Amino acid sequence: MGYQLLIVEDEKAIANGIANSLPWEEWGFGICGVCSDGVEALERISESPPDVVLSDIRMPKMDGLELMQHLSQDYPKVRIVILSGYHDFAYLQTAIKNGVCEYLLKPTDIDEFEEVFRRLKGRLDEERQRQRSLEEGRKLREQEQLNALLKGYGYDEEEMDQVFCETKGRLGVLYFYMEDKNPEDKKKKYDLQRQVVELLEELRRREKLTGRFFLNFEEKIAGILLLPEGREEEERLKNSAAKMLAGVKEKTGVGLSVGISSFYLDYQMLPQCYQQAKCCAGQKIFSEQPQLILSYRELRQADFNYSMISFDADKIMSCILEADLEGLLGELEKTFSAFRNRMIPDYSYLNRMSMELMCQLSRKLLRNSVQLEKVMERVGCDYEDIYRTDSLEHQKELLFRLLAEVTKECQSMLGETKKRSSLALTIRKIVDSEYHSNEISLEYIAGKVHKNTAYISKIFKKEFDCNFSDYITQKRLERSLELLQDPALKIYEISEALGWADVSNYIKVFKRRYGMSPNEYRSSTEKNVEDRKRGNGDREEERKR
């Protein structure tokens, strides 16, 4: 933005030549007016002071020196450049005493003009930056003081008198909910927030409201206002708030909603006011209104027993397992619709309810070999996203999008489970028919079913809850118990028949499983048979007698 330059010259041709023939914009200046004498110049300056005045010395009515004296006294920030002739040297000395910062001697060429005004622009830039830094520092100190009030400490009476113009009345808080169209671009969001704060401040002054709007410690837009006594003042504030929201929307395109706290005489109530206003603004999540203006008094009057509402996790899980997306959406809508256009003091209840649903589903899904957290990672979301949603519809969309992906995962896992079960049964069928072969092994089975050994081992264990090798050993031992009943078979013959190439290995495995050797088992079995025969014979003799 260029600096404003006022030209004061009684000779019209010279004035117009200076105003129209020089590249002022290129040098950083814009002509805001041309005056023919000091009287006309002062009238123009009183309406809107320029940054720089370029004035001739000799003029009718009020000459350049008298104009300089007025400017030095009443408008000390206006920079002065004198245009004079060589014979006006005495005037120049007087002008310099009156604060003239630059002078040009007639006749003047364009190079001299450029040199003087580029040098002047450099000084103006430095001054503007210094003033901007001072103003930023003042605003930062004020913002820190206001945030300290919201947190409940740090009241500085002198600074607060400046903010509230030493006015007496009741203090309260406004909390603004701002549409976030670029949630990922934090710098753009911050710049937009600063712009909205400045605009709200301008509208506040226009509405003659006492207080300040600022970015608070949570990086949200808030305001501390002071109202005179009277219920009608709160109604006037709501009307002013509506005008401010409309003004921000018109100038920036940003939609705001606002929560308004109760108002108290004691500044120590401001932390409570902040929570009240924040709670009211948070009701935007339940509202379909584009811009919500809600006071804490209205919120307290709301009668809605929301604590009995919750998601039906069992029904939602059934919809997931049955791949019923329509039913899933219906279950979510049934719960969300109960909150639509209602007001609840604890607006975070819905977030906690959604989190509880996710935790319940996470446990249920594990039984179906689905990890909810992995699905969330794949779709690029996490539990915290629930708290970032800004409306019922957005939260419902988030849950449905995630659970639809979970549904796909469940269907995929069910299909995989069926495939694994079918393959496991095929493997067991092969093992049951060939367990006695000394060729049976994971490698042998892998060749039969065209899978790798690690996969076969994994699914066999999962489906039958035992290792592949243990299953074969158990089958062989059970068959050996039957073969040991035949006394004609030698132990080494049984071992070879069941695939043990080394009879000592068979004996060792048998003894480890049954606590006795195959011979001992055979002997105990034969003794039991003889005992049974003897017992049967004794009973027959007894019967005959």
Coordinates of C-alpha atoms in Angstrom, one line a residue:
M1 CA 0.0 0.0 0.0
G2 CA 1.5 3.3 -1.1
Y3 CA 1.8 6.5 1.0
Q4 CA -0.6 9.4 0.5
L5 CA 1.0 12.6 -0.9
L6 CA -0.7 16.1 -0.9
I7 CA 0.7 18.7 -3.3
V8 CA 0.4 22.4 -2.3
E9 CA 1.3 24.8 -5.1
D10 CA -0.3 28.0 -6.1
E11 CA 0.8 27.8 -9.8
K12 CA -1.7 25.4 -11.3
A13 CA 0.4 24.3 -14.3
I14 CA 3.3 23.4 -12.0
A15 CA 1.0 21.6 -9.5
N16 CA -0.6 19.5 -12.3
G17 CA 2.7 18.8 -13.9
I18 CA 4.1 17.5 -10.6
A19 CA 0.9 15.5 -9.9
N20 CA 0.6 13.9 -13.4
S21 CA 4.0 13.6 -15.0
L22 CA 6.0 11.8 -12.4
P23 CA 5.9 8.0 -11.7
W24 CA 4.6 8.4 -8.1
E25 CA 3.3 4.8 -7.9
E26 CA 6.6 3.4 -8.9
W27 CA 8.2 5.4 -6.1
G28 CA 5.6 4.2 -3.6
F29 CA 3.2 7.2 -3.4
G30 CA -0.3 8.1 -4.4
I31 CA -1.6 11.6 -5.0
C32 CA -4.5 12.3 -2.6
G33 CA -5.0 15.9 -3.6
V34 CA -3.7 19.2 -5.0
C35 CA -4.2 22.5 -3.2
S36 CA -3.4 26.0 -4.2
D37 CA -2.5 27.5 -0.8
G38 CA -2.0 26.7 2.9
V39 CA -5.6 27.4 4.0
E40 CA -7.1 24.9 1.5
A41 CA -4.4 22.4 2.4
L42 CA -5.2 22.6 6.2
E43 CA -8.9 22.0 5.4
R44 CA -8.1 18.9 3.4
I45 CA -5.6 17.7 6.0
S46 CA -8.2 18.1 8.8
E47 CA -10.5 15.7 6.9
S48 CA -7.9 13.1 6.1
P49 CA -4.2 13.6 7.0
P50 CA -1.8 12.4 4.3
D51 CA 1.6 10.8 5.0
V52 CA 3.5 13.5 3.1
V53 CA 2.9 17.2 2.1
L54 CA 4.9 18.6 -0.8
S55 CA 4.6 22.4 -0.5
D56 CA 5.9 25.5 -2.2
I57 CA 7.1 28.3 0.1
R58 CA 5.7 31.4 -1.5
M59 CA 1.9 31.2 -1.7
P60 CA -1.1 33.6 -1.2
K61 CA -3.4 33.5 1.9
M62 CA -1.1 31.2 3.9
D63 CA 2.5 30.6 2.8
G64 CA 4.5 27.4 3.1
L65 CA 6.2 28.4 6.4
E66 CA 2.9 29.1 8.2
L67 CA 1.5 25.8 6.9
M68 CA 4.6 24.0 8.2
Q69 CA 4.1 25.5 11.7
H70 CA 0.5 24.3 11.8
L71 CA 1.5 20.9 10.6
S72 CA 4.4 20.7 13.1
Q73 CA 2.0 21.5 16.0
D74 CA -1.2 19.7 15.0
Y75 CA -0.1 16.9 12.7
P76 CA 3.5 15.9 13.8
K77 CA 3.3 12.6 12.0
V78 CA 2.9 14.2 8.6
R79 CA 6.2 14.4 6.7
I80 CA 7.0 17.7 5.0
V81 CA 8.9 18.3 1.7
I82 CA 9.6 22.0 0.7
L83 CA 9.8 23.1 -2.9
S84 CA 11.7 26.4 -3.1
G85 CA 14.1 28.6 -5.1
Y86 CA 17.8 29.4 -4.4
H87 CA 16.8 33.0 -3.3
D88 CA 14.6 31.5 -0.6
F89 CA 17.5 30.2 1.5
A90 CA 16.4 32.2 4.6
Y91 CA 13.0 30.6 4.3
L92 CA 14.6 27.2 4.1
Q93 CA 16.4 27.7 7.4
T94 CA 13.2 28.6 9.1
A95 CA 11.4 25.6 7.5
I96 CA 14.1 23.2 8.7
K97 CA 13.5 24.4 12.2
N98 CA 9.8 23.6 11.8
G99 CA 10.5 20.0 11.0
V100 CA 10.9 19.9 7.3
C101 CA 12.5 16.5 6.4
E102 CA 13.4 17.1 2.8
Y103 CA 13.6 20.1 0.4
L104 CA 13.9 20.5 -3.4
L105 CA 15.3 23.5 -5.1
K106 CA 13.7 24.9 -8.3
P107 CA 14.1 24.1 -11.0
T108 CA 14.0 20.4 -10.1
D109 CA 14.4 17.5 -12.5
I110 CA 12.9 14.0 -12.2
D111 CA 16.1 12.5 -10.9
E112 CA 16.1 14.8 -7.9
F113 CA 12.4 14.1 -7.2
E114 CA 13.1 10.3 -7.4
E115 CA 16.2 10.5 -5.1
V116 CA 14.3 12.6 -2.4
F117 CA 11.1 10.5 -2.5
R118 CA 12.8 7.1 -2.5
R119 CA 14.8 8.2 0.5
L120 CA 11.7 9.4 2.2
K121 CA 9.9 6.2 1.4
G122 CA 12.7 4.3 3.1
R123 CA 12.3 6.3 6.3
L124 CA 8.5 6.0 6.1
D125 CA 8.8 2.2 5.7
E126 CA 11.1 2.0 8.8
E127 CA 8.6 4.1 10.8
R128 CA 5.7 2.0 9.7
Q129 CA 7.5 -1.2 10.6
R130 CA 8.4 0.2 14.0
Q131 CA 4.8 1.3 14.6
R132 CA 3.6 -2.1 13.5
S133 CA 6.0 -3.8 15.9
L134 CA 4.9 -1.6 18.7
E135 CA 1.2 -2.2 18.0
E136 CA 1.8 -6.0 17.7
G137 CA 3.5 -5.9 21.0
R138 CA 0.7 -4.0 22.6
K139 CA -1.9 -6.3 21.2
L140 CA 0.1 -9.3 22.3
R141 CA 0.3 -8.0 25.9
E142 CA -3.4 -7.2 25.8
Q143 CA -4.2 -10.7 24.5
E144 CA -2.1 -12.3 27.2
Q145 CA -3.9 -10.3 29.8
L146 CA -7.3 -11.2 28.4
N147 CA -6.3 -14.9 28.3
A148 CA -5.1 -14.7 31.8
L149 CA -8.6 -13.5 32.8
L150 CA -10.2 -16.5 31.1
K151 CA -7.9 -18.8 33.0
G152 CA -8.7 -17.1 36.3
Y153 CA -5.6 -15.1 37.1
G154 CA -3.5 -12.1 36.3
Y155 CA -6.0 -9.2 36.6
D156 CA -4.3 -5.9 35.9
E157 CA -6.7 -3.1 36.8
E158 CA -4.8 -0.4 34.8
E159 CA -4.6 -2.4 31.6
M160 CA -8.2 -3.5 32.0
D161 CA -9.3 0.1 32.5
Q162 CA -7.8 0.8 29.1
V163 CA -9.7 -2.2 27.5
F164 CA -13.0 -1.4 29.1
C165 CA -12.6 2.4 29.1
E166 CA -13.0 2.5 32.8
T167 CA -16.7 1.7 32.3
K168 CA -18.6 -0.1 35.0
G169 CA -20.9 -3.0 34.3
R170 CA -21.2 -6.8 34.0
L171 CA -18.5 -8.9 32.3
G172 CA -19.2 -11.9 30.0
V173 CA -17.6 -14.0 27.3
L174 CA -18.4 -14.7 23.6
Y175 CA -16.9 -17.9 22.0
F176 CA -17.0 -18.2 18.2
Y177 CA -17.3 -21.4 16.3
M178 CA -15.7 -20.8 12.8
E179 CA -16.1 -22.9 9.7
D180 CA -12.8 -24.7 8.9
K181 CA -12.6 -25.2 5.2
N182 CA -8.9 -25.9 5.2
P183 CA -8.2 -28.0 8.4
E184 CA -4.8 -29.1 7.2
D185 CA -3.4 -25.6 6.3
K186 CA -2.7 -24.2 9.7
K187 CA -1.0 -21.0 8.5
K188 CA -4.0 -20.2 6.3
K189 CA -6.4 -20.9 9.1
Y190 CA -4.4 -18.6 11.5
D191 CA -4.2 -15.8 9.0
L192 CA -8.0 -16.1 8.4
Q193 CA -8.6 -16.1 12.2
R194 CA -6.6 -12.9 12.5
Q195 CA -8.5 -11.3 9.7
V196 CA -11.9 -12.3 11.3
V197 CA -10.7 -10.9 14.7
E198 CA -9.8 -7.5 13.1
L199 CA -13.2 -7.4 11.4
L200 CA -15.0 -8.3 14.6
E201 CA -13.2 -5.5 16.4
E202 CA -14.2 -3.0 13.6
L203 CA -17.9 -4.2 13.9
R204 CA -17.7 -4.1 17.7
R205 CA -16.7 -0.4 17.6
R206 CA -19.5 0.2 15.1
E207 CA -22.0 -1.4 17.4
K208 CA -20.6 0.6 20.4
L209 CA -19.8 -2.5 22.4
T210 CA -17.1 -2.2 25.2
G211 CA -14.5 -5.0 25.3
R212 CA -12.2 -6.9 23.0
F213 CA -12.2 -9.8 20.6
F214 CA -9.0 -11.9 20.4
L215 CA -7.4 -15.3 19.7
N216 CA -7.5 -17.2 22.9
F217 CA -5.1 -19.8 24.5
E218 CA -7.0 -22.6 22.6
E219 CA -6.4 -20.8 19.2
K220 CA -10.1 -20.0 19.0
I221 CA -11.8 -16.6 18.6
A222 CA -13.2 -15.3 21.9
G223 CA -14.3 -12.0 23.3
I224 CA -14.7 -10.4 26.7
L225 CA -17.4 -7.7 26.7
L226 CA -18.8 -5.4 29.3
L227 CA -22.6 -4.7 29.4
P228 CA -24.6 -2.2 31.4
E229 CA -27.2 -3.6 33.8
G230 CA -30.5 -4.7 32.3
R231 CA -31.9 -7.8 30.5
E232 CA -32.6 -5.6 27.4
E233 CA -28.8 -5.2 27.1
E234 CA -28.4 -8.9 26.5
E235 CA -31.0 -8.9 23.8
R236 CA -29.3 -5.9 22.2
L237 CA -26.0 -7.9 22.3
K238 CA -27.7 -10.8 20.4
N239 CA -28.9 -8.4 17.8
S240 CA -25.4 -6.9 17.5
A241 CA -23.9 -10.4 17.4
A242 CA -26.2 -11.2 14.4
K243 CA -25.0 -8.1 12.6
M244 CA -21.3 -9.0 13.3
L245 CA -21.8 -12.6 12.0
A246 CA -23.5 -11.2 8.9
G247 CA -20.7 -8.7 8.4
V248 CA -17.9 -11.3 8.7
K249 CA -19.8 -13.6 6.2
E250 CA -20.1 -10.7 3.7
K251 CA -16.5 -9.6 3.9
T252 CA -14.7 -13.0 4.2
G253 CA -17.2 -15.7 3.2
V254 CA -16.6 -17.4 6.6
G255 CA -19.6 -18.6 8.6
L256 CA -19.5 -18.0 12.3
S257 CA -21.6 -19.3 15.2
V258 CA -21.4 -17.8 18.7
G259 CA -22.0 -18.8 22.2
I260 CA -22.8 -16.1 24.8
S261 CA -22.2 -16.6 28.5
S262 CA -24.1 -15.1 31.4
F263 CA -22.8 -11.7 32.6
Y264 CA -21.5 -11.1 36.1
L265 CA -20.2 -8.1 38.1
D266 CA -17.1 -10.1 39.4
Y267 CA -14.3 -10.5 36.8
Q268 CA -13.3 -13.7 38.7
M269 CA -16.4 -15.4 37.1
L270 CA -14.8 -15.0 33.7
P271 CA -13.3 -18.6 33.6
Q272 CA -16.9 -19.9 34.3
C273 CA -18.2 -17.6 31.6
Y274 CA -15.7 -19.0 29.1
Q275 CA -16.9 -22.5 29.7
Q276 CA -20.5 -21.4 29.4
A277 CA -19.9 -19.6 26.1
K278 CA -17.8 -22.5 24.8
C279 CA -20.6 -25.0 25.6
C280 CA -23.1 -22.8 23.8
A281 CA -21.0 -22.5 20.7
G282 CA -20.4 -26.3 20.8
Q283 CA -24.2 -26.8 20.2
K284 CA -23.5 -26.0 16.6
I285 CA -22.7 -29.7 16.1
F286 CA -26.3 -30.5 16.8
S287 CA -27.8 -27.6 14.8
E288 CA -28.8 -27.5 11.2
Q289 CA -28.8 -23.7 11.3
P290 CA -26.0 -22.1 9.2
Q291 CA -25.2 -19.6 11.9
L292 CA -26.1 -20.3 15.6
I293 CA -26.4 -17.6 18.2
L294 CA -27.1 -19.2 21.6
S295 CA -26.9 -17.7 25.1
Y296 CA -26.3 -19.8 28.2
R297 CA -29.6 -18.7 29.6
E298 CA -31.4 -20.4 26.7
L299 CA -29.2 -23.5 27.0
R300 CA -30.1 -24.0 30.7
Q301 CA -33.8 -23.8 29.8
A302 CA -33.5 -26.8 27.4
D303 CA -35.1 -30.0 28.7
F304 CA -33.7 -33.0 26.9
N305 CA -32.8 -36.3 28.7
Y306 CA -29.9 -37.3 26.4
S307 CA -28.2 -39.7 28.8
M308 CA -30.4 -42.6 27.9
I309 CA -29.4 -42.4 24.2
S310 CA -26.6 -44.7 22.9
F311 CA -25.6 -46.8 19.9
D312 CA -26.8 -50.4 19.7
A313 CA -23.3 -52.0 19.3
D314 CA -24.8 -55.5 18.9
K315 CA -27.1 -54.5 16.0
I316 CA -24.3 -52.5 14.3
M317 CA -22.0 -55.5 14.6
S318 CA -24.7 -57.8 13.0
C319 CA -25.0 -55.3 10.1
I320 CA -21.2 -55.5 9.7
L321 CA -21.1 -59.3 9.7
E322 CA -24.1 -59.5 7.3
A323 CA -22.6 -56.8 5.0
D324 CA -25.8 -54.8 5.4
L325 CA -24.6 -51.3 4.7
E326 CA -28.1 -49.9 4.4
G327 CA -28.9 -51.3 7.9
L328 CA -25.7 -50.0 9.2
L329 CA -26.4 -46.4 8.0
G330 CA -29.9 -46.7 9.5
E331 CA -28.6 -47.7 12.9
L332 CA -26.3 -44.7 12.9
E333 CA -29.0 -42.3 11.7
K334 CA -31.4 -43.6 14.4
T335 CA -29.0 -42.4 17.1
F336 CA -27.8 -39.2 15.5
S337 CA -31.3 -38.1 14.6
A338 CA -32.2 -38.1 18.4
F339 CA -29.7 -35.2 18.9
R340 CA -30.5 -33.2 15.8
N341 CA -31.7 -29.6 16.6
R342 CA -31.6 -30.3 20.3
M343 CA -29.5 -28.7 23.0
I344 CA -27.5 -30.4 25.7
P345 CA -25.2 -28.8 28.4
D346 CA -22.6 -31.6 27.9
Y347 CA -22.1 -31.3 24.2
S348 CA -19.1 -33.7 24.3
Y349 CA -21.5 -36.5 25.3
L350 CA -21.9 -37.5 21.6
N351 CA -18.1 -37.7 21.1
R352 CA -17.8 -40.0 24.2
M353 CA -20.7 -42.1 23.0
S354 CA -19.0 -42.5 19.6
M355 CA -15.8 -43.4 21.2
E356 CA -17.5 -46.0 23.4
L357 CA -19.1 -47.6 20.2
M358 CA -15.6 -47.8 18.6
C359 CA -14.1 -49.5 21.7
Q360 CA -17.0 -52.0 21.9
L361 CA -16.7 -52.8 18.1
S362 CA -12.9 -53.1 18.5
R363 CA -13.3 -56.0 21.0
K364 CA -16.0 -57.7 19.0
L365 CA -14.1 -57.5 15.7
L366 CA -11.0 -59.2 17.2
R367 CA -13.2 -62.4 17.4
N368 CA -13.4 -62.2 13.7
S369 CA -9.7 -61.6 13.2
V370 CA -10.2 -58.0 12.3
Q371 CA -8.2 -55.2 14.0
L372 CA -10.1 -52.0 14.0
E373 CA -7.0 -49.9 14.5
K374 CA -5.3 -51.3 11.4
V375 CA -8.4 -50.6 9.3
M376 CA -8.4 -47.0 10.6
E377 CA -4.8 -46.6 9.7
R378 CA -5.5 -47.8 6.2
V379 CA -8.3 -45.3 5.6
G380 CA -6.2 -42.5 7.2
C381 CA -8.1 -41.7 10.4
D382 CA -7.8 -42.2 14.1
Y383 CA -9.9 -42.0 17.3
E384 CA -9.0 -38.3 17.6
D385 CA -10.9 -37.6 14.4
I386 CA -14.1 -38.1 16.3
Y387 CA -13.4 -35.0 18.3
R388 CA -12.5 -33.0 15.2
T389 CA -15.9 -33.4 13.5
D390 CA -17.9 -30.2 13.5
S391 CA -21.4 -31.4 12.9
L392 CA -23.7 -34.4 13.5
E393 CA -23.6 -35.2 9.7
H394 CA -19.8 -35.1 9.6
Q395 CA -19.5 -37.4 12.6
K396 CA -22.0 -39.8 11.1
E397 CA -20.2 -39.7 7.8
L398 CA -16.9 -40.5 9.5
L399 CA -18.3 -43.5 11.4
F400 CA -20.1 -44.8 8.3
R401 CA -17.0 -44.5 6.1
L402 CA -14.9 -46.3 8.7
L403 CA -17.5 -49.1 9.4
A404 CA -18.1 -49.6 5.7
E405 CA -14.4 -50.3 5.4
V406 CA -14.6 -52.6 8.4
T407 CA -17.4 -54.5 6.7
K408 CA -15.3 -55.1 3.7
E409 CA -12.5 -56.4 5.9
C410 CA -14.8 -58.7 7.7
Q411 CA -16.1 -60.2 4.5
S412 CA -12.6 -60.6 3.3
M413 CA -11.6 -62.4 6.5
L414 CA -14.7 -64.6 6.4
G415 CA -13.8 -65.7 2.8
E416 CA -10.2 -66.3 3.8
T417 CA -11.4 -68.4 6.8
K418 CA -13.6 -70.6 4.6
K419 CA -10.6 -71.1 2.2
R420 CA -8.3 -72.0 5.1
S421 CA -10.9 -74.4 6.6
S422 CA -11.3 -76.2 3.3
L423 CA -7.6 -76.5 2.8
A424 CA -7.1 -77.7 6.4
L425 CA -9.7 -80.4 5.9
T426 CA -7.9 -81.5 2.7
I427 CA -4.6 -81.7 4.5
R428 CA -6.0 -83.7 7.3
K429 CA -7.7 -86.1 4.9
I430 CA -4.3 -86.7 3.2
V431 CA -2.6 -87.2 6.6
D432 CA -5.3 -89.6 7.9
S433 CA -4.8 -91.8 4.9
E434 CA -1.0 -91.7 4.7
Y435 CA 0.2 -91.0 8.2
H436 CA 1.9 -94.5 8.4
S437 CA 4.1 -93.6 5.4
N438 CA 7.7 -92.6 6.2
E439 CA 7.4 -90.0 3.4
I440 CA 4.7 -88.0 5.2
S441 CA 6.0 -84.5 6.0
L442 CA 5.2 -80.8 5.5
E443 CA 7.2 -80.8 2.3
Y444 CA 5.2 -83.9 1.1
I445 CA 1.9 -82.2 1.9
A446 CA 3.1 -78.9 0.3
G447 CA 3.7 -80.6 -2.9
K448 CA 0.2 -82.2 -2.8
V449 CA -1.7 -78.9 -2.2
H450 CA 0.7 -76.5 -3.9
K451 CA 1.2 -74.3 -0.8
N452 CA 4.4 -73.4 1.1
T453 CA 5.2 -75.3 4.3
A454 CA 5.0 -72.3 6.6
Y455 CA 1.4 -71.6 5.5
I456 CA 0.4 -75.3 5.9
S457 CA 1.8 -75.4 9.4
K458 CA 0.0 -72.1 10.3
I459 CA -3.4 -73.0 9.1
F460 CA -3.2 -76.6 10.5
K461 CA -2.4 -75.3 13.9
K462 CA -5.2 -72.7 13.7
E463 CA -7.9 -75.1 12.5
F464 CA -7.0 -78.2 14.7
D465 CA -5.3 -76.5 17.6
C466 CA -2.2 -78.8 17.4
N467 CA 1.0 -79.0 15.4
F468 CA 1.2 -80.9 12.2
S469 CA 3.9 -83.3 13.5
D470 CA 2.1 -83.9 16.8
Y471 CA -1.0 -84.9 14.9
I472 CA 0.9 -87.5 12.9
T473 CA 2.5 -88.8 16.0
Q474 CA -0.8 -89.1 17.8
K475 CA -2.4 -91.0 14.8
R476 CA 0.6 -93.5 14.7
L477 CA 0.5 -94.1 18.4
E478 CA -3.2 -94.7 18.5
R479 CA -2.8 -97.2 15.6
S480 CA 0.1 -98.9 17.4
L481 CA -2.1 -99.6 20.4
E482 CA -4.4 -101.6 18.2
L483 CA -1.5 -103.5 16.5
L484 CA 0.0 -104.4 19.9
Q485 CA -3.1 -106.4 20.6
D486 CA -1.8 -109.0 18.0
P487 CA 1.0 -111.0 19.8
A488 CA 2.2 -112.3 16.4
L489 CA 3.5 -108.9 15.4
K490 CA 7.0 -108.0 16.5
I491 CA 7.6 -104.5 17.9
Y492 CA 10.0 -103.6 15.1
E493 CA 7.3 -104.7 12.6
I494 CA 4.8 -102.4 14.1
S495 CA 7.4 -99.6 14.1
E496 CA 8.1 -100.1 10.4
A497 CA 4.4 -100.4 9.5
L498 CA 3.7 -97.0 11.1
G499 CA 6.6 -95.1 9.4
W500 CA 9.2 -95.2 12.1
A501 CA 12.4 -96.3 10.5
D502 CA 14.1 -96.5 13.9
V503 CA 12.4 -98.8 16.3
S504 CA 14.2 -97.2 19.3
N505 CA 12.6 -93.9 18.3
Y506 CA 9.2 -95.5 18.3
I507 CA 9.8 -97.0 21.8
K508 CA 11.0 -93.7 23.2
V509 CA 7.9 -91.8 21.8
F510 CA 5.6 -94.5 23.0
K511 CA 7.1 -94.5 26.5
R512 CA 6.9 -90.7 26.7
R513 CA 3.3 -90.7 25.9
Y514 CA 2.0 -93.7 27.9
G515 CA 4.6 -94.1 30.6
M516 CA 5.6 -97.6 29.6
S517 CA 7.3 -99.4 26.7
P518 CA 5.3 -101.1 23.9
N519 CA 6.3 -104.5 25.4
E520 CA 5.1 -103.5 28.9
Y521 CA 1.9 -102.2 27.4
R522 CA 1.4 -105.5 25.5
S523 CA 2.2 -107.6 28.7
S524 CA -0.3 -105.5 30.7
T525 CA -2.9 -106.0 28.0
E526 CA -2.4 -109.8 27.9
K527 CA -2.5 -110.0 31.7
N528 CA -5.8 -108.1 31.6
V529 CA -7.2 -110.4 29.0
E530 CA -6.2 -113.5 31.1
D531 CA -7.6 -112.0 34.2
R532 CA -10.9 -111.3 32.4
K533 CA -11.0 -114.9 31.1
R534 CA -10.2 -116.3 34.5
G535 CA -12.9 -114.1 36.1
N536 CA -15.4 -115.2 33.5
G537 CA -14.5 -118.9 34.1
D538 CA -14.9 -118.5 37.9
R539 CA -18.3 -117.0 37.4
E540 CA -19.4 -119.8 35.1
E541 CA -18.3 -122.5 37.6
E542 CA -20.1 -120.6 40.4
R543 CA -23.2 -120.5 38.2
K544 CA -23.1 -124.3 37.6
R545 CA -22.8 -125.1 41.3

